[in-house]
Structure formats: structure tokens, C-alpha cells
mmCIF file of C-alpha atoms in Angstrom:
data_model
loop_
_atom_site.group_PDB
_atom_site.id
_atom_site.type_symbol
_atom_site.label_atom_id
_atom_site.label_comp_id
_atom_site.label_asym_id
_atom_site.label_seq_id
_atom_site.Cartn_x
_atom_site.Cartn_y
_atom_site.Cartn_z
ATOM 1 C CA MET I 1 6.097 -3.216 -28.615
ATOM 2 C CA SER I 2 6.150 -7.026 -28.920
ATOM 3 C CA HIS I 3 5.720 -9.578 -26.147
ATOM 4 C CA GLU I 4 9.390 -10.461 -26.625
ATOM 5 C CA TYR I 5 10.437 -6.878 -25.921
ATOM 6 C CA TYR I 6 8.777 -6.786 -22.515
ATOM 7 C CA MET I 7 9.821 -10.326 -21.636
ATOM 8 C CA GLN I 8 13.423 -9.420 -22.398
ATOM 9 C CA ARG I 9 13.065 -6.638 -19.846
ATOM 10 C CA CYS I 10 11.774 -9.211 -17.331
ATOM 11 C CA LEU I 11 14.921 -11.282 -17.860
ATOM 12 C CA GLU I 12 17.158 -8.253 -17.419
ATOM 13 C CA LEU I 13 15.455 -7.410 -14.131
ATOM 14 C CA ALA I 14 15.552 -10.989 -12.868
ATOM 15 C CA GLN I 15 19.297 -11.327 -13.338
ATOM 16 C CA ARG I 16 19.976 -8.422 -11.000
ATOM 17 C CA ALA I 17 19.526 -10.932 -8.157
ATOM 18 C CA LYS I 18 21.837 -13.618 -9.543
ATOM 19 C CA GLY I 19 23.144 -15.772 -6.715
ATOM 20 C CA GLN I 20 20.773 -14.233 -4.151
ATOM 21 C CA THR I 21 17.480 -16.107 -4.601
ATOM 22 C CA THR I 22 18.446 -19.778 -4.213
ATOM 23 C CA PRO I 23 16.693 -22.156 -3.692
ATOM 24 C CA ASN I 24 14.102 -19.955 -5.390
ATOM 25 C CA PRO I 25 14.441 -18.992 -9.071
ATOM 26 C CA MET I 26 15.304 -15.574 -10.469
ATOM 27 C CA VAL I 27 12.117 -13.861 -11.648
ATOM 28 C CA GLY I 28 11.386 -10.499 -13.241
ATOM 29 C CA ALA I 29 8.008 -8.842 -13.855
ATOM 30 C CA VAL I 30 6.831 -5.881 -15.943
ATOM 31 C CA LEU I 31 3.358 -4.299 -15.968
ATOM 32 C CA VAL I 32 2.381 -2.633 -19.242
ATOM 33 C CA HIS I 33 -0.565 -0.350 -20.066
ATOM 34 C CA ASN I 34 -1.038 0.718 -23.690
ATOM 35 C CA ASP I 35 2.638 0.151 -24.514
ATOM 36 C CA ARG I 36 3.818 2.050 -21.444
ATOM 37 C CA ILE I 37 5.595 0.328 -18.583
ATOM 38 C CA ILE I 38 3.882 1.404 -15.363
ATOM 39 C CA GLY I 39 5.568 -1.084 -13.021
ATOM 40 C CA GLU I 40 8.705 -3.209 -12.740
ATOM 41 C CA GLY I 41 9.981 -5.651 -10.141
ATOM 42 C CA TRP I 42 12.130 -8.670 -9.485
ATOM 43 C CA HIS I 43 12.696 -11.210 -6.737
ATOM 44 C CA HIS I 44 15.591 -9.635 -4.816
ATOM 45 C CA PHE I 45 16.513 -12.400 -2.357
ATOM 46 C CA TYR I 46 15.232 -15.661 -0.897
ATOM 47 C CA GLY I 47 12.443 -14.947 1.563
ATOM 48 C CA GLY I 48 11.695 -11.531 0.101
ATOM 49 C CA SER I 49 8.684 -10.416 -1.907
ATOM 50 C CA HIS I 50 8.282 -12.047 -5.300
ATOM 51 C CA ALA I 51 8.707 -10.231 -8.598
ATOM 52 C CA GLU I 52 4.984 -9.735 -9.277
ATOM 53 C CA VAL I 53 4.403 -8.155 -5.863
ATOM 54 C CA ASN I 54 7.399 -5.846 -6.202
ATOM 55 C CA CYS I 55 6.186 -4.893 -9.668
ATOM 56 C CA LEU I 56 2.692 -4.004 -8.431
ATOM 57 C CA GLU I 57 4.079 -2.108 -5.452
ATOM 58 C CA SER I 58 6.235 0.000 -7.799
ATOM 59 C CA VAL I 59 3.221 1.403 -9.679
ATOM 60 C CA ALA I 60 2.801 5.127 -9.061
ATOM 61 C CA ASP I 61 -0.370 6.220 -7.246
ATOM 62 C CA GLU I 62 -1.708 7.974 -10.323
ATOM 63 C CA ASP I 63 -1.305 4.780 -12.369
ATOM 64 C CA LYS I 64 -2.866 2.348 -9.884
ATOM 65 C CA PRO I 65 -6.360 2.650 -11.475
ATOM 66 C CA LEU I 66 -4.767 1.330 -14.698
ATOM 67 C CA ILE I 67 -3.662 -1.987 -13.155
ATOM 68 C CA PRO I 68 -6.800 -3.995 -14.118
ATOM 69 C CA GLU I 69 -6.429 -2.802 -17.718
ATOM 70 C CA SER I 70 -2.742 -3.702 -17.913
ATOM 71 C CA THR I 71 -0.783 -6.761 -19.027
ATOM 72 C CA MET I 72 1.528 -8.466 -16.554
ATOM 73 C CA TYR I 73 4.698 -9.938 -18.072
ATOM 74 C CA VAL I 74 6.543 -12.385 -15.811
ATOM 75 C CA SER I 75 9.469 -14.689 -16.595
ATOM 76 C CA LEU I 76 8.105 -17.647 -14.598
ATOM 77 C CA GLU I 77 4.608 -18.894 -13.817
ATOM 78 C CA PRO I 78 3.229 -17.037 -10.757
ATOM 79 C CA CYS I 79 3.335 -19.190 -7.634
ATOM 80 C CA ALA I 80 0.153 -20.836 -6.393
ATOM 81 C CA HIS I 81 1.050 -21.896 -2.850
ATOM 82 C CA PHE I 82 1.609 -20.357 0.554
ATOM 83 C CA GLY I 83 5.307 -20.459 1.375
ATOM 84 C CA ILE I 84 7.259 -17.659 2.998
ATOM 85 C CA THR I 85 5.050 -15.323 0.961
ATOM 86 C CA PRO I 86 1.410 -15.628 -0.248
ATOM 87 C CA PRO I 87 0.568 -16.933 -3.760
ATOM 88 C CA CYS I 88 1.340 -14.402 -6.490
ATOM 89 C CA ALA I 89 -1.353 -15.847 -8.768
ATOM 90 C CA ASN I 90 -3.987 -14.917 -6.181
ATOM 91 C CA ARG I 91 -2.583 -11.401 -5.932
ATOM 92 C CA LEU I 92 -2.899 -10.921 -9.704
ATOM 93 C CA VAL I 93 -6.520 -12.082 -9.532
ATOM 94 C CA GLN I 94 -7.211 -9.683 -6.653
ATOM 95 C CA GLU I 95 -5.759 -6.817 -8.692
ATOM 96 C CA GLY I 96 -8.151 -7.661 -11.535
ATOM 97 C CA ILE I 97 -5.429 -8.243 -14.122
ATOM 98 C CA LYS I 98 -6.942 -9.856 -17.197
ATOM 99 C CA LYS I 99 -3.862 -10.647 -19.278
ATOM 100 C CA VAL I 100 -0.678 -12.380 -18.148
ATOM 101 C CA VAL I 101 2.267 -13.280 -20.389
ATOM 102 C CA ILE I 102 4.660 -15.942 -19.074
ATOM 103 C CA ALA I 103 7.976 -17.325 -20.327
ATOM 104 C CA ASN I 104 8.152 -20.681 -18.501
ATOM 105 C CA ARG I 105 5.856 -22.931 -16.542
ATOM 106 C CA ASP I 106 7.199 -23.575 -13.023
ATOM 107 C CA PRO I 107 8.415 -27.203 -12.532
ATOM 108 C CA PHE I 108 8.044 -27.005 -8.732
ATOM 109 C CA ALA I 109 5.387 -29.530 -7.735
ATOM 110 C CA LYS I 110 3.420 -27.046 -5.627
ATOM 111 C CA VAL I 111 3.078 -24.728 -8.643
ATOM 112 C CA ASN I 112 3.522 -26.576 -11.995
ATOM 113 C CA GLY I 113 0.446 -25.319 -13.824
ATOM 114 C CA LYS I 114 -1.556 -24.432 -10.725
ATOM 115 C CA GLY I 115 -0.694 -20.738 -10.991
ATOM 116 C CA ILE I 116 -1.825 -20.683 -14.625
ATOM 117 C CA ALA I 117 -5.034 -22.502 -13.635
ATOM 118 C CA ILE I 118 -5.842 -19.903 -10.969
ATOM 119 C CA LEU I 119 -5.450 -17.135 -13.548
ATOM 120 C CA THR I 120 -7.465 -18.780 -16.310
ATOM 121 C CA GLU I 121 -10.252 -19.759 -13.916
ATOM 122 C CA SER I 122 -10.536 -16.078 -12.951
ATOM 123 C CA GLY I 123 -11.123 -15.236 -16.609
ATOM 124 C CA ALA I 124 -7.641 -13.921 -17.350
ATOM 125 C CA GLU I 125 -5.986 -14.563 -20.698
ATOM 126 C CA VAL I 126 -2.677 -16.375 -20.218
ATOM 127 C CA ILE I 127 0.010 -16.546 -22.904
ATOM 128 C CA THR I 128 3.023 -18.818 -22.318
ATOM 129 C CA GLY I 129 6.288 -19.657 -24.066
ATOM 130 C CA ILE I 130 7.581 -16.136 -24.741
ATOM 131 C CA LEU I 131 11.413 -16.238 -24.774
ATOM 132 C CA GLN I 132 11.137 -19.572 -23.011
ATOM 133 C CA ALA I 133 14.605 -20.800 -24.081
ATOM 134 C CA LYS I 134 16.315 -17.718 -22.663
ATOM 135 C CA ALA I 135 14.240 -17.808 -19.475
ATOM 136 C CA TRP I 136 14.978 -21.522 -19.047
ATOM 137 C CA TRP I 137 18.722 -20.947 -19.407
ATOM 138 C CA MET I 138 18.610 -18.149 -16.842
ATOM 139 C CA ASN I 139 16.948 -20.495 -14.323
ATOM 140 C CA ARG I 140 18.583 -23.740 -15.488
ATOM 141 C CA ARG I 141 19.818 -24.490 -11.968
ATOM 142 C CA PHE I 142 16.277 -24.265 -10.585
ATOM 143 C CA PHE I 143 14.824 -26.361 -13.409
ATOM 144 C CA CYS I 144 17.491 -29.066 -13.046
ATOM 145 C CA TYR I 145 17.028 -29.230 -9.278
ATOM 146 C CA HIS I 146 13.296 -29.909 -9.629
ATOM 147 C CA THR I 147 13.307 -32.113 -12.731
ATOM 148 C CA HIS I 148 16.430 -34.240 -12.075
ATOM 149 C CA LYS I 149 16.226 -34.090 -8.246
ATOM 150 C CA ARG I 150 19.878 -33.117 -7.941
ATOM 151 C CA PRO I 151 21.964 -29.953 -8.057
ATOM 152 C CA TYR I 152 22.894 -28.387 -11.382
ATOM 153 C CA ILE I 153 26.518 -29.453 -11.912
ATOM 154 C CA ILE I 154 29.164 -27.149 -13.375
ATOM 155 C CA LEU I 155 32.586 -28.634 -14.070
ATOM 156 C CA LYS I 156 35.329 -26.024 -14.153
ATOM 157 C CA TRP I 157 39.033 -26.293 -14.807
ATOM 158 C CA ALA I 158 41.961 -24.322 -16.174
ATOM 159 C CA GLN I 159 44.396 -25.917 -18.583
ATOM 160 C CA THR I 160 47.523 -25.010 -20.470
ATOM 161 C CA ALA I 161 47.579 -24.531 -24.215
ATOM 162 C CA ASP I 162 48.753 -28.146 -24.618
ATOM 163 C CA GLY I 163 46.026 -29.586 -22.374
ATOM 164 C CA TYR I 164 47.562 -29.995 -18.914
ATOM 165 C CA MET I 165 45.992 -28.865 -15.638
ATOM 166 C CA GLY I 166 48.683 -29.584 -13.048
ATOM 167 C CA THR I 167 52.151 -30.881 -12.365
ATOM 168 C CA THR I 168 53.024 -34.546 -11.854
ATOM 169 C CA ALA I 169 54.615 -33.525 -8.544
ATOM 170 C CA HIS I 170 51.201 -32.199 -7.424
ATOM 171 C CA THR I 171 52.650 -28.825 -6.554
ATOM 172 C CA SER I 172 50.190 -25.924 -6.552
ATOM 173 C CA ILE I 173 50.375 -23.916 -9.784
ATOM 174 C CA GLN I 174 48.359 -20.984 -11.090
ATOM 175 C CA ILE I 175 47.580 -21.625 -14.749
ATOM 176 C CA SER I 176 44.988 -18.972 -15.593
ATOM 177 C CA GLY I 177 45.562 -15.220 -15.608
ATOM 178 C CA PRO I 178 44.244 -12.597 -13.158
ATOM 179 C CA GLU I 179 41.148 -11.806 -15.232
ATOM 180 C CA SER I 180 40.073 -15.464 -15.316
ATOM 181 C CA LEU I 181 40.820 -15.852 -11.619
ATOM 182 C CA ALA I 182 38.596 -12.887 -10.760
ATOM 183 C CA GLU I 183 35.799 -14.285 -12.944
ATOM 184 C CA SER I 184 36.113 -17.670 -11.245
ATOM 185 C CA HIS I 185 35.604 -16.040 -7.862
ATOM 186 C CA LYS I 186 32.502 -14.308 -9.229
ATOM 187 C CA TRP I 187 31.174 -17.702 -10.330
ATOM 188 C CA ARG I 188 31.658 -19.036 -6.801
ATOM 189 C CA THR I 189 29.270 -16.416 -5.410
ATOM 190 C CA GLN I 190 26.604 -17.582 -7.885
ATOM 191 C CA GLU I 191 26.622 -21.267 -6.915
ATOM 192 C CA ASP I 192 25.467 -22.996 -3.744
ATOM 193 C CA ALA I 193 28.443 -25.321 -3.332
ATOM 194 C CA ILE I 194 31.988 -25.904 -4.560
ATOM 195 C CA MET I 195 33.766 -29.271 -4.556
ATOM 196 C CA VAL I 196 37.267 -30.728 -4.859
ATOM 197 C CA GLY I 197 38.761 -34.202 -4.468
ATOM 198 C CA TYR I 198 41.098 -35.387 -1.751
ATOM 199 C CA THR I 199 44.373 -34.854 -3.625
ATOM 200 C CA THR I 200 43.487 -31.278 -4.549
ATOM 201 C CA ALA I 201 42.346 -30.489 -1.001
ATOM 202 C CA LEU I 202 45.531 -31.985 0.457
ATOM 203 C CA ASN I 203 48.186 -30.646 -1.922
ATOM 204 C CA ASP I 204 46.722 -27.286 -2.982
ATOM 205 C CA ASN I 205 45.321 -26.473 0.476
ATOM 206 C CA PRO I 206 42.635 -24.268 -1.141
ATOM 207 C CA LEU I 207 40.295 -21.893 0.663
ATOM 208 C CA LEU I 208 37.483 -22.519 -1.870
ATOM 209 C CA THR I 209 35.985 -19.109 -1.093
ATOM 210 C CA ALA I 210 35.167 -16.037 -3.163
ATOM 211 C CA ARG I 211 37.709 -13.381 -2.255
ATOM 212 C CA LEU I 212 38.041 -11.375 -5.462
ATOM 213 C CA TYR I 213 34.319 -10.685 -5.852
ATOM 214 C CA GLU I 214 31.791 -9.571 -3.267
ATOM 215 C CA GLY I 215 28.974 -12.011 -2.577
ATOM 216 C CA ARG I 216 27.904 -15.023 -0.567
ATOM 217 C CA GLN I 217 30.279 -17.897 0.072
ATOM 218 C CA PRO I 218 29.449 -21.348 -1.330
ATOM 219 C CA LEU I 219 29.312 -24.474 0.779
ATOM 220 C CA ARG I 220 32.766 -26.094 0.564
ATOM 221 C CA ILE I 221 32.916 -29.847 -0.109
ATOM 222 C CA ALA I 222 35.967 -32.099 -0.053
ATOM 223 C CA LEU I 223 36.226 -35.864 -0.440
ATOM 224 C CA ASP I 224 38.265 -37.436 2.354
ATOM 225 C CA ALA I 225 37.379 -41.125 2.733
ATOM 226 C CA ASP I 226 39.513 -41.819 5.824
ATOM 227 C CA ARG I 227 39.554 -38.290 7.301
ATOM 228 C CA ASN I 228 43.244 -37.771 6.591
ATOM 229 C CA LEU I 229 43.089 -34.055 5.774
ATOM 230 C CA PRO I 230 44.993 -32.068 8.413
ATOM 231 C CA ASP I 231 42.695 -29.993 10.613
ATOM 232 C CA THR I 232 45.075 -27.086 10.035
ATOM 233 C CA HIS I 233 44.176 -26.950 6.309
ATOM 234 C CA ARG I 234 42.367 -23.814 5.219
ATOM 235 C CA ILE I 235 39.168 -25.613 4.220
ATOM 236 C CA PHE I 236 38.476 -26.052 7.956
ATOM 237 C CA ASN I 237 38.553 -22.337 8.739
ATOM 238 C CA ALA I 238 35.474 -20.317 9.658
ATOM 239 C CA ASP I 239 35.168 -18.462 6.334
ATOM 240 C CA ALA I 240 32.390 -20.739 5.034
ATOM 241 C CA ALA I 241 30.433 -23.877 5.864
ATOM 242 C CA THR I 242 32.192 -27.107 4.906
ATOM 243 C CA TRP I 243 31.266 -30.710 4.194
ATOM 244 C CA ILE I 244 33.977 -33.348 4.576
ATOM 245 C CA VAL I 245 32.617 -36.421 2.815
ATOM 246 C CA ASN I 246 34.039 -39.554 4.434
ATOM 247 C CA GLU I 247 33.272 -43.235 5.018
ATOM 248 C CA HIS I 248 33.372 -43.321 8.814
ATOM 249 C CA GLU I 249 31.563 -40.555 10.648
ATOM 250 C CA GLU I 250 28.479 -38.331 10.522
ATOM 251 C CA THR I 251 28.976 -35.424 12.893
ATOM 252 C CA GLN I 252 28.989 -31.637 13.125
ATOM 253 C CA MET I 253 31.945 -29.685 14.516
ATOM 254 C CA GLY I 254 31.378 -25.951 14.320
ATOM 255 C CA ASN I 255 30.979 -24.967 10.679
ATOM 256 C CA VAL I 256 32.352 -28.342 9.514
ATOM 257 C CA HIS I 257 29.894 -31.169 8.814
ATOM 258 C CA TYR I 258 31.417 -34.625 8.421
ATOM 259 C CA VAL I 259 29.096 -36.402 5.976
ATOM 260 C CA ARG I 260 29.219 -40.199 5.947
ATOM 261 C CA ILE I 261 28.774 -41.781 2.490
ATOM 262 C CA PRO I 262 30.277 -45.110 1.309
ATOM 263 C CA PHE I 263 33.043 -44.596 -1.273
ATOM 264 C CA GLY I 264 31.792 -47.065 -3.851
ATOM 265 C CA ASP I 265 30.217 -46.919 -7.287
ATOM 266 C CA ASN I 266 27.306 -44.873 -5.922
ATOM 267 C CA LEU I 267 29.402 -42.216 -4.205
ATOM 268 C CA LEU I 268 28.479 -39.409 -6.598
ATOM 269 C CA PRO I 269 24.738 -40.241 -6.885
ATOM 270 C CA ASP I 270 24.512 -40.627 -3.094
ATOM 271 C CA LEU I 271 26.292 -37.321 -2.537
ATOM 272 C CA LEU I 272 24.062 -35.527 -5.040
ATOM 273 C CA GLN I 273 21.010 -36.954 -3.285
ATOM 274 C CA ARG I 274 22.270 -35.608 0.063
ATOM 275 C CA LEU I 275 22.877 -32.206 -1.514
ATOM 276 C CA HIS I 276 19.390 -32.181 -3.040
ATOM 277 C CA HIS I 277 17.914 -32.988 0.365
ATOM 278 C CA ALA I 278 19.940 -30.087 1.811
ATOM 279 C CA LYS I 279 18.420 -27.748 -0.846
ATOM 280 C CA VAL I 280 21.743 -27.231 -2.601
ATOM 281 C CA VAL I 281 20.561 -26.170 -6.052
ATOM 282 C CA SER I 282 23.929 -25.884 -7.817
ATOM 283 C CA LEU I 283 27.416 -27.329 -7.495
ATOM 284 C CA ILE I 284 30.654 -26.218 -9.135
ATOM 285 C CA VAL I 285 33.356 -28.906 -9.284
ATOM 286 C CA GLU I 286 36.900 -27.529 -9.493
ATOM 287 C CA GLY I 287 39.050 -30.633 -9.529
ATOM 288 C CA GLY I 288 41.255 -32.504 -9.706
ATOM 289 C CA ALA I 289 41.384 -34.478 -12.904
ATOM 290 C CA ILE I 290 40.213 -37.787 -11.405
ATOM 291 C CA LEU I 291 37.140 -36.188 -9.815
ATOM 292 C CA LEU I 292 36.265 -34.202 -12.937
ATOM 293 C CA ASN I 293 36.597 -37.271 -15.136
ATOM 294 C CA SER I 294 34.425 -39.296 -12.756
ATOM 295 C CA PHE I 295 31.576 -36.791 -13.242
ATOM 296 C CA LEU I 296 32.111 -36.792 -17.010
ATOM 297 C CA ASP I 297 32.263 -40.597 -17.242
ATOM 298 C CA ALA I 298 29.055 -40.941 -15.211
ATOM 299 C CA GLY I 299 27.271 -38.342 -17.329
ATOM 300 C CA LEU I 300 26.620 -36.408 -14.127
ATOM 301 C CA TRP I 301 27.268 -32.931 -15.418
ATOM 302 C CA ASP I 302 25.303 -30.126 -17.015
ATOM 303 C CA GLU I 303 27.893 -27.538 -17.957
ATOM 304 C CA ALA I 304 31.682 -27.416 -18.322
ATOM 305 C CA ARG I 305 33.663 -24.192 -18.198
ATOM 306 C CA VAL I 306 37.155 -24.758 -19.559
ATOM 307 C CA ILE I 307 39.699 -21.958 -19.288
ATOM 308 C CA THR I 308 42.676 -22.351 -21.604
ATOM 309 C CA ALA I 309 45.775 -20.269 -20.910
ATOM 310 C CA THR I 310 48.593 -19.459 -23.300
ATOM 311 C CA GLY I 311 51.428 -20.982 -21.271
ATOM 312 C CA LYS I 312 52.674 -24.536 -20.863
ATOM 313 C CA ILE I 313 53.915 -26.719 -18.020
ATOM 314 C CA PRO I 314 57.556 -27.762 -18.558
ATOM 315 C CA ASP I 315 57.918 -31.493 -19.193
ATOM 316 C CA GLY I 316 54.143 -32.044 -19.336
ATOM 317 C CA GLY I 317 51.992 -32.726 -16.282
ATOM 318 C CA VAL I 318 48.529 -33.962 -15.325
ATOM 319 C CA GLN I 319 46.322 -34.292 -18.397
ATOM 320 C CA ALA I 320 43.168 -32.220 -18.259
ATOM 321 C CA PRO I 321 39.807 -33.809 -19.110
ATOM 322 C CA GLU I 322 38.848 -33.578 -22.759
ATOM 323 C CA ILE I 323 35.482 -32.815 -24.325
ATOM 324 C CA LYS I 324 35.742 -33.731 -27.994
ATOM 325 C CA ARG I 325 33.363 -31.327 -29.700
ATOM 326 C CA MET I 326 32.878 -27.659 -30.405
ATOM 327 C CA PRO I 327 31.891 -25.406 -27.500
ATOM 328 C CA GLU I 328 28.488 -23.708 -27.369
ATOM 329 C CA TYR I 329 30.008 -20.399 -26.302
ATOM 330 C CA THR I 330 33.478 -18.843 -26.285
ATOM 331 C CA THR I 331 34.848 -15.651 -24.777
ATOM 332 C CA ASN I 332 38.158 -14.257 -23.535
ATOM 333 C CA TYR I 333 39.358 -13.096 -20.127
ATOM 334 C CA GLY I 334 42.623 -11.270 -20.708
ATOM 335 C CA THR I 335 44.847 -13.679 -22.619
ATOM 336 C CA ASP I 336 42.828 -16.727 -21.517
ATOM 337 C CA THR I 337 39.999 -18.340 -23.491
ATOM 338 C CA LEU I 338 36.833 -19.677 -21.901
ATOM 339 C CA ASN I 339 34.970 -22.439 -23.716
ATOM 340 C CA LEU I 340 31.511 -23.397 -22.488
ATOM 341 C CA TYR I 341 30.152 -26.897 -23.113
ATOM 342 C CA VAL I 342 26.705 -28.190 -22.126
ATOM 343 C CA ASN I 343 25.503 -31.760 -21.669
ATOM 344 C CA ALA I 344 22.742 -32.238 -24.230
ATOM 345 C CA ALA I 345 22.112 -35.737 -22.852
ATOM 346 C CA ALA I 346 20.970 -34.079 -19.600
ATOM 347 C CA GLY I 347 18.611 -31.818 -21.538
ATOM 348 C CA ILE I 348 20.781 -28.711 -21.340
ATOM 349 C CA ARG I 349 20.510 -26.189 -24.166
ATOM 350 C CA TYR I 350 22.463 -22.948 -24.262
ATOM 351 C CA ALA I 351 20.354 -19.938 -25.256
ATOM 352 C CA GLU I 352 22.196 -17.683 -27.693
ATOM 353 C CA GLY I 353 23.040 -14.274 -26.297
ATOM 354 C CA MET I 354 22.584 -15.193 -22.634
ATOM 355 C CA GLU I 355 25.231 -14.739 -19.983
ATOM 356 C CA LEU I 356 26.620 -17.609 -17.873
#
């Protein structure tokens, strides 16, 4: 079998832990001896054993003598530092593995080539760049966090067939169908934080939690410059941690953190810097139109997920943001259409055939 075949298996394994490893990346590993897989593993959750270790531990007793003669395939450069777990590169050297095939080099400063150096200095052959575009897309949040020093930003909205996303009266309205709604809740479990503007938080009174899909709850963020949101609104409940970004106060009250940031031209960069410091690797922005357009206008976005429904809002409404080019990926949820756009200016490239 080819290197690509086994690396594809690494990617499949890695994605089993989607949404569970942050701020670490998703990683899969496969150990191959004479075209036979003798071990498989992936990083299950943050703080747990890494993919390479789980792969080695999965090898049957009768196959353990074959480990030094086998090739280790891993979707990201083995780590080279002591964190919660010991360095995986050292473990591979201890096992006597002489050939390692890697998709991507790790951008994390404590690794970034050091794992490869440990392997090559031990005499191991290291091959890199196998399915690197697919592996990069899978871990795009992790790569963005370390290269741009901010969370990976996903803009998401639902719009009618004629391009509106709300009513002029600011009444709450469900535009997308049940299939899209369920998928949106799945997306929430895969991101570290979810954000809305003041008007959306006030008028829609959203929970901003994942209720239609089992998984972890994202950090909820709402902009509220003068702290005018009623304390009885659902975003203040105990279902998830919450940031209320305001201009006046920095304090913690239960699960609600009031984050003080000036509401000027640097509001978004300052907020993203605070989120990066808090190890928030990804952020999904759900509205409203003013907030979404502010991210688009500033070029502070990586991915946009636009759900277009078949219906219309009588007498028009609030115009949805517009991205004037062809999407990189399109699929359907029930009668709704999802178009995926990526920000090439931020270095984002969609890898054909990969899931969101």
C-alpha cells in the first residue's frame, strides 16, 4: 500500500476525537509492518495519551518484537517537549522505530521541527508532507491559533432565498429547517466559543448552547458595552460559561465573566487577543448582521458557513452579509443549502473531500 493509504487511515482515526482535544490538535497514528497494520491509535481527549503512544500500546503481544522493523505513520510531527505527557518523539526512539512518515510539521513553538530532529538524530528516516493539505485542513483551528495568534474564526448565518437573515422588527425568527438546526448544534460542540452581538443577545434571548447534539458546550460570548442585558436572559444561566464583553467592569460572577475591553476600532483584535490568551482555539460567530459584517470588513475571518433556506421574509427584512464569489464546498441539509467559503487572504485552503 502507498504512504497516502496509511496516512488517510491516520486522518480517519484522528477525527474520531473532533471537538475533544482542544487546545491540542487531532492526531492519528498507524504502525505498519510489511504492509500489515499492527497498531492504531489517536489522541482521544486533551490531557490523555497522544496518538503515537496509544498506537504502540495497541500492538498485540505477539507483534511487539516487530515494532523496531515497522513504519510509524502519524498525521502531525511527534511532540518533543514535556507537557501533560512525555515527548512522543523520544518514545519512538526508545522503541527503535527507524522510519516515520508525517503529514504536517507542528507549528507549536515547543515542537516545530524539534520532534523531527530527535528522530533524524537517532538515525530514523523521516518522510514529511504526505496528505499535508488534508491534514492541515483537519487541524486548521490549531494551525491558525499558533500561526496567527488568535482563534480560528467561523462566521455562520442562515438566510432566506432572497438574502435576508432577520426581520426589521428584530423579532426572533427561525429561517433554517430542522436538519440545518441540528447540524448547527453539532458545530457548536466542535468549537471553543460562540459569539453574538448585543442586539441579537437582547432580542433573540438565545441560549447559545448545543442541545440537539451531545457534546461539550462552547464558551458563550456577547457584546454588551454598557451592561444593559437583563440578568434574567438565558445567556446568564448555568448551562455554560459566559463572557459579557463590556466597557466598564472586569469581574467574575459565578459562571459569568465580565470582560472589560474598550469599544473602539480595536475591539475585535483586542477581544481575539484575550481569547488567544485564554487558550480559546476556535470561535463561531452567529450574528447579527452588523457583527458579522464587522468581521468580514476587517478581514478577521477564516471560514463562512452560509445556510440558505427556501422561504422568504414577507416585506423584506435585515440584509444578510454577502460574499461575492463561488463557494469552496456545497451540501444540503433537508431543503436548505450550505455554502462554505474560506478566506484565502488568511491562508485558508479547503482540502477536497474533507469534512467541515
